[in-house]
Coordinates of C-alpha atoms (C1' of nucleotides) in Angstrom, one line a residue:
Chain A
M12 CA -16.2 -21.7 0.0
G13 CA -17.6 -18.6 1.6
K14 CA -21.0 -20.2 1.6
F15 CA -19.8 -23.1 3.7
L16 CA -18.7 -20.7 6.4
I17 CA -22.4 -20.1 7.1
A18 CA -23.8 -22.9 9.2
P19 CA -27.2 -24.2 8.1
R20 CA -30.0 -23.1 10.3
P21 CA -33.4 -24.5 11.0
V22 CA -36.2 -22.9 9.0
G23 CA -38.7 -20.9 11.0
P24 CA -39.9 -17.4 11.6
I25 CA -37.4 -16.8 14.3
Y26 CA -34.6 -17.4 11.9
M27 CA -36.0 -15.3 9.1
G28 CA -33.2 -13.5 7.5
S29 CA -30.7 -14.5 10.1
E30 CA -28.5 -16.3 7.6
R31 CA -27.2 -12.9 6.7
R32 CA -24.0 -12.6 8.6
P33 CA -22.4 -9.3 9.1
H34 CA -18.9 -9.1 7.8
F35 CA -16.0 -6.8 7.7
W36 CA -15.1 -5.8 4.1
L37 CA -11.5 -7.1 4.2
D38 CA -12.8 -10.5 5.4
K39 CA -15.4 -10.6 2.7
I40 CA -12.8 -9.8 0.0
A41 CA -10.6 -12.6 1.3
R42 CA -13.4 -15.1 1.2
D43 CA -14.4 -14.0 -2.3
I44 CA -10.8 -14.4 -3.5
I45 CA -10.6 -17.9 -2.2
E46 CA -13.9 -18.9 -3.6
R47 CA -13.0 -17.4 -6.9
E48 CA -9.5 -19.1 -7.1
E49 CA -11.1 -22.4 -6.3
R50 CA -13.7 -21.9 -8.9
L51 CA -11.0 -21.1 -11.4
G52 CA -9.1 -24.1 -10.3
R53 CA -5.8 -22.2 -9.8
K54 CA -3.3 -23.5 -7.3
I55 CA -3.5 -21.5 -4.2
D56 CA -0.3 -22.2 -2.3
V57 CA 0.6 -18.6 -2.2
L58 CA -2.0 -15.9 -2.9
R59 CA -0.3 -12.9 -4.2
V60 CA -1.8 -9.4 -3.8
E61 CA -0.3 -6.4 -5.5
S62 CA 0.1 -2.7 -5.0
G63 CA 1.8 -0.3 -7.3
I64 CA 4.3 2.2 -5.9
G65 CA 4.6 5.4 -7.8
A66 CA 8.1 6.6 -8.6
S67 CA 7.3 9.6 -10.7
G68 CA 6.5 12.1 -7.9
F69 CA 6.4 12.7 -4.2
P70 CA 4.2 10.2 -2.3
H71 CA 1.1 11.6 -0.7
I72 CA -1.2 10.1 1.9
G73 CA -3.4 8.4 -0.7
S74 CA -0.4 6.5 -2.1
V75 CA 0.0 4.5 1.1
G76 CA -3.8 3.7 1.1
D77 CA -3.4 1.4 -1.9
S78 CA -0.7 -0.6 -0.2
L79 CA -2.3 -0.6 3.2
R80 CA -5.6 -2.0 1.8
A81 CA -3.8 -4.6 -0.2
Y82 CA -1.9 -5.5 3.0
G83 CA -5.2 -5.8 4.9
V84 CA -6.4 -8.3 2.3
K85 CA -3.2 -10.3 2.8
L86 CA -3.8 -10.4 6.5
A87 CA -7.3 -11.5 6.0
L88 CA -6.2 -14.3 3.7
E89 CA -3.7 -15.5 6.2
E90 CA -6.3 -15.6 8.9
L91 CA -8.2 -18.0 6.7
G92 CA -5.2 -20.2 6.7
Y93 CA -3.6 -19.4 3.4
K94 CA -0.2 -18.2 2.6
S95 CA -0.2 -14.7 1.1
E96 CA 2.4 -12.2 -0.2
L97 CA 2.1 -8.5 -0.9
I98 CA 4.0 -7.4 -4.0
A99 CA 5.0 -3.8 -3.9
Y100 CA 5.7 -3.1 -7.6
S101 CA 7.6 0.1 -8.2
D102 CA 6.7 1.9 -11.5
D103 CA 10.2 3.1 -12.0
R104 CA 10.2 2.2 -15.6
D105 CA 7.6 4.8 -16.3
G106 CA 8.7 7.9 -18.1
L107 CA 8.7 11.3 -16.4
R108 CA 5.5 13.0 -17.4
K109 CA 5.9 16.3 -15.6
V110 CA 8.3 18.0 -13.3
P111 CA 6.7 18.1 -9.9
A112 CA 6.8 21.2 -7.7
G113 CA 9.9 20.8 -5.5
V114 CA 12.1 19.4 -8.3
P115 CA 14.5 21.7 -10.2
E116 CA 12.9 23.3 -13.3
E117 CA 15.7 22.1 -15.5
Y118 CA 14.4 18.5 -15.0
S119 CA 12.1 19.2 -17.9
K120 CA 15.0 18.1 -20.0
Y121 CA 14.4 14.6 -18.7
L122 CA 10.7 14.5 -19.7
G123 CA 9.8 11.2 -21.4
M124 CA 12.8 9.3 -19.9
P125 CA 12.4 6.4 -17.5
V126 CA 12.5 7.7 -14.0
S127 CA 15.0 5.0 -13.1
E128 CA 17.5 6.6 -15.6
I129 CA 17.1 10.1 -14.4
P130 CA 19.6 11.3 -11.8
D131 CA 18.5 11.9 -8.2
P132 CA 18.1 15.7 -7.8
W133 CA 19.2 15.3 -4.2
G134 CA 22.0 12.9 -5.0
C135 CA 21.2 10.5 -2.2
H136 CA 19.8 7.7 -4.4
S137 CA 20.9 6.1 -7.6
S138 CA 18.1 7.6 -9.5
Y139 CA 15.1 10.0 -9.4
G140 CA 12.8 7.0 -9.4
E141 CA 14.6 5.3 -6.6
H142 CA 14.5 8.5 -4.5
M143 CA 10.7 8.8 -4.9
S144 CA 9.9 5.2 -4.3
S145 CA 12.1 5.0 -1.3
M146 CA 10.1 7.7 0.3
L147 CA 7.0 5.6 -0.1
I148 CA 8.8 2.4 1.1
D149 CA 10.0 4.3 4.1
A150 CA 6.4 5.2 4.9
L151 CA 5.2 1.7 4.4
E152 CA 7.8 0.4 6.8
K153 CA 6.7 2.9 9.4
L154 CA 3.2 1.7 8.9
G155 CA 4.3 -1.9 9.7
I156 CA 3.6 -3.3 6.3
E157 CA 5.5 -6.3 5.1
F158 CA 6.0 -6.7 1.4
T159 CA 8.2 -8.0 -1.4
F160 CA 9.6 -5.2 -3.4
I161 CA 9.9 -5.5 -7.2
S162 CA 11.4 -2.7 -9.3
G163 CA 9.7 -2.4 -12.7
T164 CA 13.0 -1.7 -14.3
E165 CA 14.5 -4.8 -12.8
A166 CA 11.4 -6.8 -13.8
Y167 CA 11.9 -6.0 -17.4
K168 CA 15.7 -6.5 -17.4
S169 CA 15.5 -9.8 -15.6
G170 CA 13.0 -11.2 -18.1
L171 CA 10.2 -11.6 -15.6
L172 CA 7.7 -10.2 -18.1
D173 CA 9.2 -11.6 -21.3
E174 CA 6.6 -14.2 -22.0
Q175 CA 3.8 -11.7 -21.5
V176 CA 5.5 -9.0 -23.5
S177 CA 6.0 -11.4 -26.4
K178 CA 2.4 -12.5 -26.4
L179 CA 1.1 -8.9 -26.3
L180 CA 3.4 -7.9 -29.2
K181 CA 2.5 -10.9 -31.2
N182 CA -1.2 -10.2 -30.7
N183 CA -0.9 -6.5 -30.9
S184 CA -3.9 -6.2 -33.3
K185 CA -6.1 -7.9 -30.7
V186 CA -4.7 -5.6 -28.0
D187 CA -5.4 -2.5 -30.2
R188 CA -8.9 -3.7 -30.9
I189 CA -9.7 -4.1 -27.2
I190 CA -8.4 -0.7 -26.4
R191 CA -10.5 0.8 -29.2
E192 CA -13.6 -1.0 -28.0
E193 CA -13.1 0.0 -24.3
V194 CA -11.7 3.5 -24.3
G195 CA -11.1 4.5 -27.9
S196 CA -7.7 5.5 -29.3
S197 CA -6.4 8.5 -31.1
K198 CA -3.5 6.5 -32.5
P199 CA -3.7 5.2 -36.0
E200 CA -5.3 1.8 -36.6
G201 CA -3.0 -1.1 -35.7
W202 CA -0.8 0.9 -33.3
I203 CA 1.6 -1.2 -31.4
H204 CA 1.3 -0.5 -27.7
Y205 CA 4.9 -0.7 -26.6
W206 CA 7.4 2.0 -25.8
P207 CA 10.9 1.2 -27.0
R208 CA 13.6 3.3 -25.3
C209 CA 15.4 5.5 -27.8
E210 CA 19.0 4.4 -27.9
R211 CA 20.1 7.9 -28.8
C212 CA 18.1 10.3 -26.6
G213 CA 17.0 7.9 -23.9
R214 CA 13.3 8.8 -24.0
I215 CA 10.5 6.3 -24.3
Y216 CA 7.5 8.5 -24.9
T217 CA 8.8 9.9 -28.1
T218 CA 9.1 6.6 -29.9
R219 CA 6.9 4.6 -32.2
V220 CA 7.2 0.9 -33.1
L221 CA 7.5 0.4 -36.8
K222 CA 7.7 -3.3 -36.9
V223 CA 7.8 -6.3 -34.5
I224 CA 10.2 -9.1 -35.3
P225 CA 9.1 -11.9 -33.0
E226 CA 11.6 -14.5 -34.1
E227 CA 14.4 -12.1 -32.9
G228 CA 12.5 -10.7 -29.9
K229 CA 12.9 -7.2 -31.0
V230 CA 11.2 -4.2 -32.6
I231 CA 12.2 -1.6 -35.1
Y232 CA 11.3 1.9 -33.9
A233 CA 11.5 5.5 -34.9
C234 CA 12.0 8.3 -32.3
D235 CA 9.7 10.7 -34.1
Q236 CA 6.7 11.4 -31.8
E237 CA 6.0 14.4 -29.8
F238 CA 5.5 14.3 -26.0
K239 CA 4.7 17.3 -23.9
G240 CA 6.2 19.6 -26.4
I241 CA 9.3 17.5 -26.8
K242 CA 10.0 16.2 -30.2
G243 CA 11.7 12.9 -30.8
C244 CA 15.3 13.0 -31.9
G245 CA 14.5 11.3 -35.2
Y246 CA 16.7 8.2 -34.6
V247 CA 15.6 5.0 -36.1
G248 CA 16.8 1.8 -34.5
E249 CA 16.0 -1.6 -33.1
A250 CA 15.3 -2.6 -29.5
S251 CA 15.1 -5.9 -27.8
Y252 CA 11.9 -6.2 -26.0
L253 CA 13.2 -9.3 -24.2
R254 CA 16.1 -7.4 -22.6
G255 CA 13.6 -4.7 -21.7
D256 CA 14.8 -1.9 -23.9
G257 CA 11.5 -0.3 -23.3
K258 CA 8.2 -1.0 -21.6
L259 CA 4.7 -1.8 -22.2
S260 CA 2.2 1.0 -22.3
W261 CA -0.4 1.1 -19.5
K262 CA -2.7 -0.7 -21.9
G263 CA -1.2 -4.1 -21.1
E264 CA 1.3 -3.6 -18.4
F265 CA -0.9 -4.4 -15.5
A266 CA -2.1 -7.5 -17.4
A267 CA 1.4 -8.6 -17.9
R268 CA 2.3 -8.2 -14.3
W269 CA -0.8 -10.0 -13.1
A270 CA -0.1 -13.0 -15.4
A271 CA 3.6 -13.1 -14.7
L272 CA 3.2 -12.9 -10.9
G273 CA -0.1 -14.7 -10.5
I274 CA -1.8 -11.7 -8.8
V275 CA -5.2 -12.5 -7.3
F276 CA -6.1 -9.1 -5.9
E277 CA -5.1 -5.5 -6.5
P278 CA -7.0 -2.4 -5.4
H279 CA -7.1 0.6 -7.6
G280 CA -7.9 4.3 -7.4
K281 CA -10.8 5.6 -9.4
D282 CA -8.4 7.6 -11.6
I283 CA -7.3 4.4 -13.3
T284 CA -10.6 2.6 -13.7
D285 CA -10.4 2.8 -17.4
S286 CA -6.9 1.4 -17.3
F287 CA -8.1 -1.5 -15.2
R288 CA -10.9 -2.3 -17.4
V289 CA -8.7 -2.5 -20.5
N290 CA -6.1 -4.5 -18.7
E291 CA -8.7 -7.0 -17.4
R292 CA -9.8 -7.7 -20.9
I293 CA -6.3 -8.0 -22.2
A294 CA -5.3 -10.3 -19.4
R295 CA -8.3 -12.5 -20.0
E296 CA -8.5 -12.4 -23.8
V297 CA -4.8 -12.2 -24.8
L298 CA -2.8 -13.6 -22.0
G299 CA -5.4 -16.2 -20.9
Y300 CA -5.2 -15.0 -17.3
E301 CA -8.3 -14.3 -15.3
P302 CA -7.6 -10.9 -13.8
P303 CA -7.4 -10.3 -10.1
L304 CA -10.3 -9.3 -7.9
T305 CA -10.2 -5.6 -7.2
V306 CA -11.9 -2.8 -5.3
M307 CA -12.0 0.8 -6.5
Y308 CA -11.3 3.4 -3.9
E309 CA -11.9 7.2 -4.1
M310 CA -9.3 9.8 -4.1
F311 CA -8.6 11.8 -1.0
L312 CA -9.9 15.3 -0.4
D313 CA -8.8 17.9 2.1
S314 CA -11.0 19.0 5.0
T315 CA -12.8 21.5 2.8
K316 CA -13.6 18.7 0.3
R317 CA -11.2 20.0 -2.2
K318 CA -9.0 17.7 -4.2
I319 CA -5.6 17.2 -2.7
S320 CA -3.0 18.5 -5.2
K321 CA 0.4 20.0 -5.1
S322 CA -0.8 23.3 -6.7
A323 CA -3.4 23.8 -4.1
G324 CA -0.7 23.4 -1.4
N325 CA -2.7 21.0 0.6
V326 CA -0.7 17.9 0.0
I327 CA -0.3 15.6 3.0
T328 CA 2.7 13.2 2.8
P329 CA 2.9 10.1 4.9
Q330 CA 5.9 11.7 6.6
M331 CA 3.9 14.7 7.5
W332 CA 1.2 12.5 9.0
M333 CA 3.7 10.8 11.3
E334 CA 4.5 14.2 12.8
F335 CA 1.0 14.7 14.0
S336 CA -0.5 11.3 14.7
P337 CA 0.5 7.7 15.0
P338 CA 0.6 5.1 12.2
E339 CA -2.2 3.1 13.8
A340 CA -4.5 6.1 13.4
L341 CA -3.8 6.1 9.7
R342 CA -4.2 2.4 9.4
M343 CA -7.6 2.7 11.1
L344 CA -8.7 5.4 8.8
M345 CA -7.7 3.4 5.7
F346 CA -9.3 0.2 6.9
K347 CA -12.5 1.8 8.0
R348 CA -13.9 1.6 4.5
Y349 CA -12.8 1.9 1.0
H350 CA -15.6 3.6 -0.8
G351 CA -16.9 7.1 -0.6
T352 CA -14.8 10.2 -1.1
R353 CA -12.7 10.7 2.0
S354 CA -11.6 13.9 3.4
I355 CA -8.5 14.1 5.5
S356 CA -6.5 16.8 7.2
L357 CA -3.6 17.1 9.6
Q358 CA -5.6 19.7 11.5
S359 CA -8.1 17.0 12.4
S360 CA -5.4 14.7 13.8
P361 CA -6.8 15.1 17.4
L362 CA -10.1 13.8 16.2
Y363 CA -8.5 10.7 14.6
I364 CA -6.5 10.0 17.7
N365 CA -9.6 10.4 19.8
E366 CA -11.5 8.0 17.6
L367 CA -8.6 5.5 18.0
E368 CA -8.7 5.8 21.7
N369 CA -12.4 5.3 21.8
N370 CA -12.2 2.3 19.6
V371 CA -9.5 0.6 21.6
R372 CA -11.7 1.0 24.7
K373 CA -14.8 -0.3 22.9
Y374 CA -12.7 -3.3 21.7
H375 CA -12.2 -4.3 25.3
N376 CA -15.9 -3.9 26.1
L377 CA -17.3 -5.6 23.0
E378 CA -20.2 -7.1 24.9
R379 CA -21.6 -3.6 25.4
I380 CA -22.2 -3.1 21.7
R381 CA -25.7 -4.2 21.1
S382 CA -25.8 -4.6 17.4
E383 CA -23.9 -7.7 16.1
R384 CA -23.0 -5.8 13.0
D385 CA -21.4 -2.9 14.8
R386 CA -19.7 -5.4 17.2
I387 CA -18.1 -7.3 14.3
T388 CA -17.2 -4.2 12.4
L389 CA -15.4 -2.7 15.4
K390 CA -13.7 -5.9 16.4
R391 CA -12.3 -6.6 13.0
L392 CA -11.5 -2.9 12.3
M393 CA -9.3 -2.8 15.4
E394 CA -7.7 -6.1 14.8
F395 CA -6.7 -5.1 11.3
T396 CA -5.6 -1.7 12.6
Y397 CA -3.2 -3.4 14.9
L398 CA -2.2 -5.8 12.1
M399 CA -3.5 -8.9 13.8
E400 CA -0.8 -8.6 16.5
G401 CA -3.2 -7.8 19.3
V402 CA -5.1 -4.7 20.3
P403 CA -3.4 -3.1 23.2
E404 CA -5.1 -2.4 26.6
P405 CA -6.5 1.1 26.7
W406 CA -3.9 3.5 28.1
P407 CA -5.1 5.6 31.1
Y408 CA -4.9 9.1 29.5
R409 CA -6.2 11.0 26.6
Y410 CA -4.5 12.8 23.8
S411 CA -6.9 15.6 24.1
A412 CA -5.7 16.2 27.6
V413 CA -2.1 16.1 26.6
L414 CA -2.8 18.5 23.8
N415 CA -4.6 20.9 26.1
V416 CA -1.7 20.8 28.6
V417 CA 0.9 21.3 26.0
S418 CA -0.9 24.1 24.4
M419 CA -0.9 26.0 27.6
L420 CA 2.8 25.5 28.4
P421 CA 5.5 27.8 27.2
R422 CA 7.0 26.6 23.9
D423 CA 10.6 27.5 24.4
I424 CA 11.5 25.0 27.1
G425 CA 12.8 22.1 25.0
F426 CA 11.2 18.7 24.4
E427 CA 12.5 16.8 27.4
E428 CA 11.5 19.5 29.8
L429 CA 8.1 19.8 28.1
L430 CA 7.7 16.0 28.4
R431 CA 8.5 16.1 32.2
V432 CA 6.1 18.9 32.9
A433 CA 3.4 17.3 30.9
A434 CA 3.9 14.0 32.6
D435 CA 3.7 15.7 35.9
L436 CA 0.4 17.4 35.1
I437 CA -1.2 14.4 33.3
S438 CA -0.2 12.1 36.1
K439 CA -2.1 14.3 38.5
Y440 CA -5.1 14.5 36.2
Y441 CA -5.5 10.8 35.8
G442 CA -4.0 9.6 39.0
V443 CA -1.1 7.7 37.4
D444 CA 2.5 7.4 38.2
P445 CA 4.5 10.2 36.4
D446 CA 7.6 7.9 36.0
S447 CA 5.5 5.3 34.1
L448 CA 4.4 8.1 31.8
L449 CA 8.0 9.1 31.1
S450 CA 8.9 5.6 30.0
D451 CA 5.7 5.2 28.1
D452 CA 6.2 5.3 24.3
I453 CA 2.6 6.3 23.5
F454 CA 2.8 9.2 26.0
R455 CA 6.1 10.4 24.6
R456 CA 4.7 10.4 21.1
Y457 CA 1.6 12.2 22.3
V458 CA 3.7 15.0 23.6
Y459 CA 5.6 15.1 20.4
Y460 CA 2.4 15.2 18.3
A461 CA 0.9 17.8 20.5
K462 CA 4.0 20.0 20.3
N463 CA 4.0 19.8 16.5
Y464 CA 0.3 20.5 16.5
V465 CA 0.5 23.6 18.6
E466 CA 3.5 24.9 16.6
N467 CA 1.7 24.4 13.3
F468 CA -1.9 25.1 14.0
G469 CA -1.8 27.1 17.3
S470 CA -3.9 26.1 20.2
R471 CA -7.1 24.4 19.6
E472 CA -9.9 26.8 18.8
L473 CA -11.8 27.4 22.0
G474 CA -15.4 28.2 21.8
T475 CA -17.2 31.0 23.7
V476 CA -18.0 30.3 27.3
E477 CA -21.0 31.7 29.1
I478 CA -20.5 32.1 32.8
N479 CA -22.9 33.0 35.5
G480 CA -22.2 36.5 36.9
K481 CA -21.6 35.3 40.4
V482 CA -19.3 32.5 39.3
L483 CA -17.4 35.0 37.2
E484 CA -16.9 37.3 40.1
A485 CA -15.5 34.4 42.1
V486 CA -13.2 33.5 39.2
N487 CA -11.9 37.1 39.0
S488 CA -11.4 37.2 42.7
F489 CA -9.4 34.0 42.5
I490 CA -7.2 35.2 39.7
D491 CA -6.5 38.5 41.5
S492 CA -5.5 36.6 44.7
L493 CA -3.0 34.4 42.9
S494 CA 0.6 35.2 43.4
E495 CA 3.9 33.9 42.1
D496 CA 5.1 32.5 45.4
M497 CA 2.2 30.1 45.9
S498 CA 2.7 26.4 45.9
D499 CA 0.5 23.8 44.2
E500 CA -1.3 23.3 47.5
D501 CA -1.8 27.0 48.2
I502 CA -3.4 27.5 44.8
Q503 CA -5.7 24.5 45.1
N504 CA -6.8 25.6 48.6
L505 CA -7.3 29.2 47.4
A506 CA -9.6 27.8 44.7
F507 CA -11.8 26.1 47.2
E508 CA -11.8 28.9 49.7
T509 CA -12.7 31.4 47.0
A510 CA -15.6 29.4 45.8
R511 CA -17.0 28.8 49.3
G512 CA -16.3 32.4 50.3
K513 CA -18.3 33.7 47.4
G514 CA -21.1 31.2 47.9
V515 CA -20.6 29.5 44.6
P516 CA -20.9 25.7 44.1
V517 CA -17.4 24.3 44.0
R518 CA -18.3 22.2 41.0
E519 CA -19.5 25.2 39.0
F520 CA -16.5 27.2 39.9
F521 CA -14.0 24.6 38.7
R522 CA -16.1 24.0 35.6
A523 CA -15.9 27.7 34.7
L524 CA -12.2 27.8 35.1
Y525 CA -11.6 24.7 33.0
M526 CA -14.0 25.9 30.3
I527 CA -12.2 29.2 30.1
L528 CA -8.7 27.7 30.0
L529 CA -9.2 24.4 28.2
G530 CA -12.6 24.6 26.6
Q531 CA -13.7 21.5 28.4
P532 CA -15.4 21.0 31.8
Q533 CA -12.5 19.1 33.5
G534 CA -8.8 19.1 33.4
P535 CA -5.6 18.4 35.3
K536 CA -5.7 19.2 39.0
L537 CA -5.9 23.0 39.1
G538 CA -3.2 23.8 41.6
P539 CA -0.4 22.0 39.8
L540 CA -1.7 23.1 36.4
I541 CA -1.5 26.8 37.2
S542 CA 1.8 26.4 39.0
R543 CA 3.4 24.6 36.0
V544 CA 2.0 27.0 33.5
G545 CA 3.2 29.8 35.7
V546 CA 0.9 32.2 37.6
N547 CA 1.7 35.2 35.5
R548 CA 1.4 33.3 32.2
F549 CA -1.9 31.9 33.5
K550 CA -3.1 35.4 34.3
D551 CA -2.2 36.5 30.8
L552 CA -4.1 33.7 29.3
Y553 CA -7.1 34.6 31.3
R554 CA -6.9 38.3 30.4
K555 CA -6.6 37.4 26.8
S556 CA -9.7 35.3 27.0
L557 CA -11.6 38.2 28.4
E558 CA -10.3 40.6 25.8
E559 CA -11.1 38.3 23.0
G560 CA -14.7 38.2 24.2
R561 CA -14.6 34.4 24.6
V562 CA -15.9 34.7 28.1
V563 CA -19.5 36.0 28.3
R564 CA -21.2 37.0 31.5
K565 CA -24.6 35.4 31.9
E566 CA -27.1 36.4 34.5
Chain B
rG20 C1' -18.1 13.5 -24.5
rG21 C1' -17.8 9.2 -21.0
rG22 C1' -17.8 7.3 -15.9
rC23 C1' -17.9 7.2 -10.5
rC24 C1' -19.1 8.6 -5.4
rC25 C1' -22.1 11.1 -1.8
rG26 C1' -27.1 13.0 0.1
rU27 C1' -30.2 9.0 6.7
rA28 C1' -30.9 12.9 13.9
rG29 C1' -28.0 19.5 15.2
rC30 C1' -22.8 17.2 13.7
rU31 C1' -19.9 12.7 11.9
rC32 C1' -21.6 8.6 9.8
rA33 C1' -23.5 2.9 9.9
rG34 C1' -27.4 0.2 7.6
rC35 C1' -28.5 -0.8 1.1
rA36 C1' -25.1 -6.6 -1.9
rU37 C1' -29.7 -10.7 -0.3
rG38 C1' -36.6 -5.6 0.7
rG39 C1' -39.4 -7.4 6.4
rA40 C1' -40.8 -2.4 13.0
rA41 C1' -35.2 3.8 11.2
rG42 C1' -29.5 2.9 14.2
rA43 C1' -24.5 4.4 16.6
rG44 C1' -21.1 8.0 18.4
rC45 C1' -20.7 13.1 19.6
rA46 C1' -23.7 17.3 21.0
rC47 C1' -28.2 18.6 23.9
rC48 C1' -31.9 18.0 28.2
rC49 C1' -33.2 15.5 33.0
rG50 C1' -31.4 12.6 37.1
rG51 C1' -27.3 10.1 40.0
rC52 C1' -22.1 10.2 42.0
rU53 C1' -17.8 13.2 43.6
rU54 C1' -13.8 19.1 48.1
rU55 C1' -12.7 19.2 40.0
rU56 C1' -9.1 13.7 39.2
rA57 C1' -15.3 10.8 34.9
rA58 C1' -11.2 6.8 31.4
rC59 C1' -18.7 7.6 34.6
rC60 C1' -23.9 5.5 35.5
rG61 C1' -29.4 5.8 34.5
rG62 C1' -33.1 8.2 31.5
rG63 C1' -34.9 11.5 27.5
rG64 C1' -36.1 14.6 23.2
rG65 C1' -35.0 14.8 18.2
rG66 C1' -35.2 12.0 11.3
rU67 C1' -41.2 13.4 5.3
rC68 C1' -33.9 8.2 5.1
rG69 C1' -32.5 14.7 -1.1
rC70 C1' -37.3 14.9 -4.5
rG71 C1' -40.9 12.4 -7.8
rG72 C1' -42.5 8.1 -10.0
rG73 C1' -42.4 2.5 -10.5
rU74 C1' -42.1 -2.8 -8.8
rU75 C1' -44.0 -5.2 -4.3
rC76 C1' -48.5 -7.6 0.6
rG77 C1' -44.2 -4.5 2.2
rA78 C1' -38.8 0.1 -0.2
rA79 C1' -33.7 3.9 3.3
rU80 C1' -32.6 -0.8 0.6
rC81 C1' -34.5 -2.8 -6.1
rC82 C1' -35.7 0.0 -11.1
rC83 C1' -36.5 4.8 -13.8
rG84 C1' -36.2 10.1 -13.8
rC85 C1' -34.8 14.6 -11.4
rC86 C1' -32.2 18.0 -7.8
rG87 C1' -28.0 19.3 -4.9
rG88 C1' -22.6 18.5 -3.4
rG89 C1' -18.0 16.5 -5.2
rC90 C1' -14.6 13.6 -7.9
rC91 C1' -12.2 10.9 -12.1
rC92 C1' -11.0 9.9 -17.2
rG93 C1' -10.4 11.8 -22.6
rC94 C1' -4.7 8.1 -24.6
rC95 C1' 0.0 9.6 -19.6
rA96 C1' -0.1 6.0 -15.9

RNA sequence: GGGCCCGUAGCUCAGCAUGGAAGAGCACCCGGCUUUUAACCGGGGGGUCGCGGGUUCGAAUCCCGCCGGGCCCGCCA
């Protein structure tokens, strides 16, 4: 199908190579999916894409990337005129493998038990697993992702996977062989890759299937394996695999889900590439289901390119992200590309927001982008970033300005007061109506992000400023002449008078002041800025800059 | 032991699938505009495309080898 989207062109030197059309990666995947499904002759009334939702630990920023990318593919499929659905499948049937930091130590007693059967440490959800997955679901909703939720536990209990589980167990020797061929196995030859839940101790990772009884839909098992130092309880019993008294191991669970739900696309992190490869073969060779198209994405690193991990203390949760920058910035970051190791940090949030603002502006000036490829990439990136609901008109102010202003204001004044003062200053900077800022959701959020940023990371690091000696004298004279009782106007006039009186170009004079205070050559109108910040506070800030050696006299 | 990603301008990165005159943004420099409100405008400098081979009329792009940075997996998912 994809090929027919490209119109035939006349042959000739002018068209050499021009049949290569630039494309955005999500659009390409969507076209590939459709082409593939048609070739396979599957019915394509609803194209289901899937994303797993972890339920074993706290979600981090990478967890939402998987779902976000899958959702992007769903949007792209819909744009091509197909119905599509995102399945968010919670892995709450998985056993607890380790007790994450932040969960009571004594939870080690639950190791090996399905997380949906472990009590919620905080008591607010029906289980540990539900608590964890609900945190991720909450984040997905904040990101504007629509999905159909399926709980793994429910899936097993409802019989959704019965057919596939039966097939896998009946063909367990074939499954075992594939596993051995692809990744090897330390289990004895002929191992049956299914985890029955021990009726007595409730664990699944300490059991071993002794025998499959297909005609009764059950297995005989022994709870005699060791898992993470925990020994099985020794119980021997039988479990129905049709009622879901257990679960498939990873070597087959994806395959079962794909076949049962008819999944055509699922992204995966590189940590489970082996798992994917095995499952692809099992789906194809045992279940007779051609596995979904996939993309592999890299894990996230922090700004110093170190792996994000709980022990390193650099974990970013989606909830933390939302305290510092908007969901659309995160969507943009995730949709930009899917390969290459990504580094991400909350401290860089002003950069991400700046990029978002620039891209929104560029989107409304597309004709200015010369290269067709860049044009298409930017156009689609922004349309996906705004979930196909329309890219907003650029707003007339910058986050960097809001952050600068907020970082200079006293911090103990309360949010509403901070908002008012910031609106006042920003309105003067950009020449917009302060009331419209106060009722503007983006502005309100900007002030919120900026407040959090300053409280967590301090003011933005300002570089050293070199200032011409004569200009510096003028600046000093200006600072000395300031007094508490001056109005906005007085201060503004004083600035001009001082500059002229000292024979310094007005532009240079202002530039110097803004560089010292904000680290950038322009800022909100000076009189009101100093007045809102407070003359004495302003003098302190200036004195500090001098003391810290940030301001260097240049002849 | 197995596998993956990255290396292109000072910085952040596109471009590589399908080989056809090295790109963007930021930064920098020059010029313009303005009693700072620029969310600017015009121009400019700057790259042995990590290194070495190979294929080719032609390689950033394909193949092989190496160097540097980083990541993942080893039965848990």
